[in-house]
Coordinates of C-alpha atoms and ligand atoms in Angstrom, one line a residue:
A1 CA 26.5 38.8 1.0
K2 CA 28.0 37.3 3.9
N3 CA 25.5 38.4 6.2
L4 CA 22.7 36.7 4.0
G5 CA 24.8 33.3 4.2
K6 CA 24.7 33.4 7.6
N7 CA 21.1 34.1 8.0
N8 CA 20.3 31.2 5.5
V9 CA 22.4 28.9 7.8
Q10 CA 20.5 30.1 10.8
F11 CA 17.3 29.5 8.8
F12 CA 18.0 26.1 7.8
Q13 CA 19.2 25.4 11.4
E14 CA 15.7 26.6 12.9
E15 CA 14.1 24.6 10.1
M16 CA 15.9 21.4 10.9
R17 CA 15.4 21.8 14.5
Q18 CA 11.6 22.1 13.9
G19 CA 11.7 18.9 12.1
I20 CA 13.5 17.1 14.4
L21 CA 11.1 18.2 17.3
R22 CA 8.1 17.2 15.2
K23 CA 9.6 13.7 14.5
I24 CA 10.1 13.3 18.3
T25 CA 6.8 14.3 19.0
I26 CA 5.2 11.9 16.5
E27 CA 7.2 9.0 17.8
K28 CA 5.9 9.8 21.4
S29 CA 2.4 9.9 20.3
L30 CA 2.7 6.8 18.1
R31 CA 3.7 4.7 21.1
K32 CA 0.8 5.9 23.2
A33 CA -1.5 5.4 20.2
L34 CA 0.1 1.9 20.0
N35 CA -0.9 1.4 23.6
T36 CA -4.4 2.7 23.4
S37 CA -5.5 1.4 19.8
G38 CA -5.5 4.7 18.5
F39 CA -5.3 3.7 14.9
E40 CA -8.2 2.8 12.3
L41 CA -8.1 1.1 9.0
H42 CA -9.8 2.6 5.9
Y43 CA -10.6 0.3 2.8
Q44 CA -10.4 1.4 -1.0
P45 CA -11.9 -0.9 -3.6
Q46 CA -9.9 -2.2 -6.5
I47 CA -12.8 -2.7 -9.2
S48 CA -12.4 -5.5 -11.9
I49 CA -12.9 -3.9 -15.3
D50 CA -14.2 -7.3 -16.9
T51 CA -16.9 -7.7 -13.9
G52 CA -17.3 -4.3 -12.7
K53 CA -17.2 -5.8 -9.1
V54 CA -14.7 -5.2 -6.3
R55 CA -11.7 -7.5 -6.7
A56 CA -10.2 -6.5 -3.4
F57 CA -10.0 -3.7 -0.7
E58 CA -6.6 -2.0 0.0
A59 CA -6.4 -1.4 3.9
L60 CA -5.0 2.0 4.6
L61 CA -3.9 2.9 8.0
R62 CA -5.4 6.3 9.6
W63 CA -4.3 8.1 12.8
R64 CA -6.0 10.7 14.5
D65 CA -4.0 11.9 17.4
P66 CA -5.8 13.8 20.2
E67 CA -3.2 16.5 20.2
L68 CA -1.8 16.5 16.5
G69 CA -4.9 16.0 14.7
N70 CA -5.0 13.5 11.8
V71 CA -1.5 12.7 10.6
S72 CA -0.9 11.3 7.1
P73 CA 0.8 7.8 6.9
L74 CA 3.0 9.7 4.4
E75 CA 4.3 11.4 7.3
F76 CA 4.2 8.8 10.2
I77 CA 5.0 5.6 8.3
P78 CA 8.7 6.7 7.7
I79 CA 9.0 7.6 11.5
A80 CA 7.4 4.3 12.5
E81 CA 10.0 2.6 10.0
D82 CA 12.9 4.5 11.4
T83 CA 12.1 3.8 14.9
G84 CA 10.9 0.0 14.5
L85 CA 7.5 0.9 15.7
I86 CA 6.2 -0.5 12.1
V87 CA 6.6 -3.9 13.3
P88 CA 3.9 -3.9 16.3
L89 CA 2.1 -1.3 14.2
G90 CA 2.4 -3.4 11.1
E91 CA 1.1 -6.5 13.1
W92 CA -2.0 -4.8 14.3
V93 CA -2.8 -3.6 10.8
L94 CA -2.6 -7.1 9.3
R95 CA -4.7 -8.8 12.3
E96 CA -7.3 -6.0 12.2
A97 CA -7.5 -6.5 8.2
C98 CA -7.7 -10.2 8.6
R99 CA -10.4 -9.8 11.0
Q100 CA -12.5 -7.6 8.8
G101 CA -11.9 -9.8 5.9
V102 CA -13.3 -12.7 7.7
E103 CA -16.5 -10.4 8.6
W104 CA -17.0 -9.5 4.9
N105 CA -16.4 -12.6 3.5
G106 CA -18.7 -14.4 5.9
S107 CA -21.4 -11.9 5.1
G108 CA -22.6 -13.2 1.6
C109 CA -19.7 -12.3 -0.5
E110 CA -17.0 -14.8 -1.5
D111 CA -13.2 -14.5 -2.8
L112 CA -12.9 -10.8 -1.6
I113 CA -9.5 -10.2 -1.3
I114 CA -8.0 -8.0 1.5
S115 CA -4.6 -6.1 0.4
V116 CA -2.5 -5.2 3.3
N117 CA 0.7 -2.8 2.8
I118 CA 3.8 -4.3 4.2
S119 CA 6.8 -2.3 5.0
T120 CA 10.2 -3.4 3.8
V121 CA 11.4 -3.1 7.7
Q122 CA 8.6 -5.7 8.6
L123 CA 9.7 -8.1 5.8
K124 CA 13.2 -7.9 7.0
Q125 CA 12.2 -9.4 10.5
A126 CA 13.2 -13.0 10.7
N127 CA 9.9 -14.2 11.9
F128 CA 7.8 -12.5 9.6
V129 CA 6.2 -15.5 7.8
H130 CA 5.4 -17.0 11.3
M131 CA 3.7 -13.9 12.2
V132 CA 1.5 -14.0 9.3
K133 CA 1.0 -17.5 9.6
D134 CA -0.2 -17.1 13.4
I135 CA -2.4 -14.4 12.4
L136 CA -4.1 -16.4 9.7
Q137 CA -4.6 -19.0 12.0
E138 CA -6.0 -16.9 14.9
T139 CA -8.5 -15.0 12.8
G140 CA -9.4 -17.8 10.5
F141 CA -9.0 -15.8 7.4
L142 CA -8.1 -17.7 4.3
P143 CA -4.5 -17.2 2.9
A144 CA -6.1 -17.0 -0.7
H145 CA -8.0 -13.9 0.3
L146 CA -4.8 -12.1 1.6
E147 CA -2.7 -10.2 -0.7
L148 CA 0.6 -8.4 0.7
E149 CA 1.7 -5.3 -1.1
I150 CA 5.2 -5.0 -1.1
T151 CA 7.7 -2.1 -2.6
E152 CA 10.6 -2.5 -4.7
S153 CA 12.8 -1.0 -1.9
L154 CA 12.7 -4.6 -0.5
L155 CA 14.8 -5.7 -3.3
I156 CA 17.8 -3.5 -2.9
N157 CA 20.6 -5.3 -1.2
S158 CA 18.3 -8.0 -0.2
F159 CA 16.8 -9.6 -3.4
E160 CA 18.3 -13.0 -2.8
Q161 CA 16.7 -13.4 0.6
A162 CA 13.6 -11.8 -0.4
V163 CA 12.9 -14.3 -3.1
P164 CA 12.7 -17.5 -0.9
M165 CA 10.6 -15.6 1.6
L166 CA 8.0 -14.4 -0.9
K167 CA 7.9 -18.0 -2.5
G168 CA 7.0 -19.4 1.0
L169 CA 4.3 -16.9 1.5
R170 CA 3.0 -17.9 -2.0
D171 CA 3.2 -21.6 -1.2
M172 CA 1.2 -20.9 1.7
G173 CA -1.5 -19.3 -0.9
I174 CA -1.1 -15.6 -0.1
K175 CA -1.0 -13.4 -3.0
I176 CA 2.1 -11.0 -3.3
S177 CA 1.5 -7.5 -5.1
M178 CA 4.2 -5.2 -6.1
D179 CA 3.1 -1.6 -5.1
D180 CA 4.2 1.7 -6.7
F181 CA 5.5 -0.1 -9.8
G182 CA 8.0 2.0 -11.8
T183 CA 9.0 4.5 -9.1
G184 CA 12.1 2.8 -7.7
Y185 CA 14.3 0.1 -8.4
S186 CA 12.5 -1.7 -11.1
S187 CA 14.4 -4.1 -13.1
L188 CA 12.6 -6.5 -15.7
N189 CA 14.8 -9.3 -14.8
Y190 CA 13.7 -9.3 -11.0
L191 CA 10.1 -8.9 -12.2
R192 CA 10.5 -12.3 -13.8
R193 CA 12.2 -13.9 -10.7
L194 CA 9.6 -12.7 -8.2
P195 CA 6.4 -14.7 -7.5
L196 CA 4.1 -11.9 -7.9
N197 CA 0.3 -12.2 -8.6
T198 CA -0.2 -8.6 -9.0
L199 CA 1.4 -5.3 -10.0
K200 CA 0.4 -2.0 -9.4
I201 CA 1.3 0.6 -11.7
D202 CA 2.2 3.8 -9.8
K203 CA -0.3 6.8 -9.6
S204 CA 2.2 9.1 -11.2
F205 CA 2.2 7.2 -14.5
I206 CA -1.8 7.1 -14.4
Q207 CA -1.6 10.8 -13.7
D208 CA 0.4 11.4 -17.0
I209 CA -2.3 9.8 -19.2
N210 CA -3.6 12.5 -21.6
V211 CA -1.1 15.0 -19.9
R212 CA 2.4 14.3 -21.5
G213 CA 2.6 12.5 -24.6
M214 CA 4.8 9.6 -23.4
G215 CA 2.8 8.7 -20.2
E216 CA 0.2 6.5 -22.1
N217 CA 2.8 4.5 -23.8
I218 CA 4.6 3.8 -20.8
V219 CA 1.2 2.7 -19.1
S220 CA 0.3 0.4 -22.1
S221 CA 3.8 -1.0 -22.2
I222 CA 4.0 -1.9 -18.6
I223 CA 0.4 -3.6 -19.0
S224 CA 1.2 -6.0 -22.0
L225 CA 5.0 -6.8 -20.6
V226 CA 3.3 -7.6 -17.3
H227 CA 0.5 -9.7 -18.9
R228 CA 3.1 -11.7 -20.6
L229 CA 4.4 -12.7 -17.5
Q230 CA 1.0 -13.7 -16.5
I231 CA 0.8 -11.0 -13.6
E232 CA -2.3 -9.2 -13.0
V233 CA -2.5 -5.4 -13.2
V234 CA -3.9 -2.7 -10.9
A235 CA -3.8 0.9 -12.0
E236 CA -3.8 3.2 -8.9
G237 CA -4.7 6.7 -8.5
V238 CA -7.4 6.7 -11.4
E239 CA -8.9 10.2 -11.0
T240 CA -10.6 10.9 -14.4
E241 CA -13.0 9.2 -16.9
A242 CA -10.1 9.9 -19.8
Q243 CA -7.6 7.9 -17.6
L244 CA -10.4 5.3 -17.0
D245 CA -11.2 4.9 -20.8
Y246 CA -7.6 4.6 -21.6
L247 CA -6.9 1.9 -19.2
V248 CA -10.1 0.0 -20.4
R249 CA -8.5 0.4 -24.0
C250 CA -5.0 -1.1 -22.8
N251 CA -6.7 -4.2 -21.4
C252 CA -5.9 -3.0 -17.6
D253 CA -7.4 -5.8 -15.3
N254 CA -8.2 -3.5 -12.2
V255 CA -8.6 0.0 -11.4
Q256 CA -8.3 2.0 -8.0
G257 CA -8.6 5.8 -7.3
Y258 CA -11.0 8.6 -6.4
L259 CA -12.8 8.3 -9.5
L260 CA -14.3 5.0 -8.5
S261 CA -14.2 5.4 -4.5
R262 CA -12.1 7.2 -2.0
P263 CA -10.9 5.0 0.9
G264 CA -13.5 4.9 3.8
P265 CA -14.2 3.5 7.0
A266 CA -15.4 -0.1 7.2
E267 CA -19.0 0.8 7.9
N268 CA -19.3 2.9 4.4
V269 CA -17.4 0.1 2.7
A270 CA -20.0 -2.5 3.6
G271 CA -22.6 -0.6 1.3
I272 CA -20.2 -1.1 -1.6
I273 CA -20.1 -4.7 -0.9
Q274 CA -23.8 -5.0 -0.7
K275 CA -24.2 -3.6 -4.2
N276 CA -21.8 -6.0 -5.5
Y277 CA -22.9 -9.1 -3.9
G278 CA -26.5 -8.5 -3.0
D279 CA -28.1 -9.3 -6.3
Ligands
LIG301 P1 0.1 3.6 -1.3 O1 0.0 2.1 -0.7 O2 0.6 3.7 -2.7 O3 -1.6 3.9 -1.2 C1 -2.2 4.5 -2.0 C2 -2.4 6.2 -1.6 O4 -3.1 7.0 -2.5 C3 -3.2 6.3 -0.5 O5 -2.9 7.3 0.4 C4 -4.8 6.6 -0.9 O6 -5.6 7.1 -0.3 C5 -4.2 7.6 -2.1 N1 -5.2 7.4 -3.4 C6 -6.1 6.5 -3.6 N2 -6.7 6.9 -4.6 C7 -6.0 8.0 -5.2 C8 -6.3 8.8 -6.2 O7 -7.1 8.7 -7.1 N3 -5.5 9.9 -6.2 C9 -4.6 10.3 -5.4 N4 -3.7 11.3 -5.5 N5 -4.5 9.3 -4.3 C10 -5.1 8.5 -4.2 P2 -2.6 7.1 2.0 O8 -3.9 6.5 2.5 O9 -2.2 8.6 2.3 O10 -1.3 6.2 2.1 C11 -0.1 6.7 1.9 C12 1.0 6.0 1.8 O11 1.2 5.4 3.3 C13 0.5 4.5 1.1 O12 0.6 4.7 -0.3 C14 1.5 3.6 1.9 O13 2.7 3.5 1.3 C15 1.6 4.2 3.2 N6 0.6 3.4 4.1 C16 -0.8 3.4 4.4 N7 -1.2 2.5 5.2 C17 -0.2 1.7 5.4 C18 -0.1 0.5 6.3 O14 -0.9 0.0 6.8 N8 1.3 -0.1 6.4 C19 2.3 0.5 5.6 N9 3.4 0.1 5.9 N10 2.4 1.6 4.8 C20 1.0 2.3 4.8
LIG302 CA1 -0.3 0.2 -1.6
LIG303 CA1 0.8 2.4 -4.4
LIG304 CA1 3.4 4.6 -1.8

């Protein structure tokens, strides 16, 4: 038994070493990619249930490294956050999304929102609001067409600082969306005090619809509560007709997920825009 214990320790040490090496490699490659514009944005539509049209496109970062191949944002975003690289990377994302938004909004469709994920690390930068203002000015993108997706982790320890900053962004006309709702530090009191336009119910709840008895009750309760606060709802991770049917019955406002469309490069998405606005 002693021997087994020792082997286990060695196994975990080796695993840890591999993990650390992978992180170092990714960090190095991220730095390189930042200097060589090695990133791309894909877009996934959020469809309004009322109109059947695209309400917004969420920008999702994609990275294909020449040596590492495709790396998932689930792996590289946390590393970019730990190393601070998310600050320049997030700035690139915002500029690119706004540039694309100008192009799409100018090509016949009006009031198309671009939704951009913002890391809590970015929001804690003192010049965040300035940076956003500069990019809007530089690209000519309308603040009313920009939505920032934030997560509940921002509210831990820094709720009191976050509120005035989010209000400042809202006063500029920018929309604020609470992402992954229900997975972290959700307090109904905080929800009431935040200047939110939109709330995204986390896909884990959507995937519980028709699977576990209580899943749908939670979804319908969140929707009616959020509507009372006059916040618009997006259900994310919608994969089945059954989930969609249920969400329609609950008066959910918008849906996003593989059932409707997978995220894709801007060229592919242009087709969806034409179908929407081309009539
Ligand atoms: P998220 O913001 O919750 O984005 C939704 C994720 O769910 C995306 O994964 C999307 O591709 C995926 N998804 C969409 N529809 C479905 C569906 O029907 N079923 C399932 N199972 N998944 C679906 P992705 O693109 O791999 O991004 C993962 C996470 O990485 C994002 O989660 C977000 O937290 C982060 N991320 C992505 N791009 C950025 C970015 O530009 N900045 C920051 N800070 N984070 C980003
Ligand atoms: Ca998101
Ligand atoms: Ca989400
Ligand atoms: Ca997420």
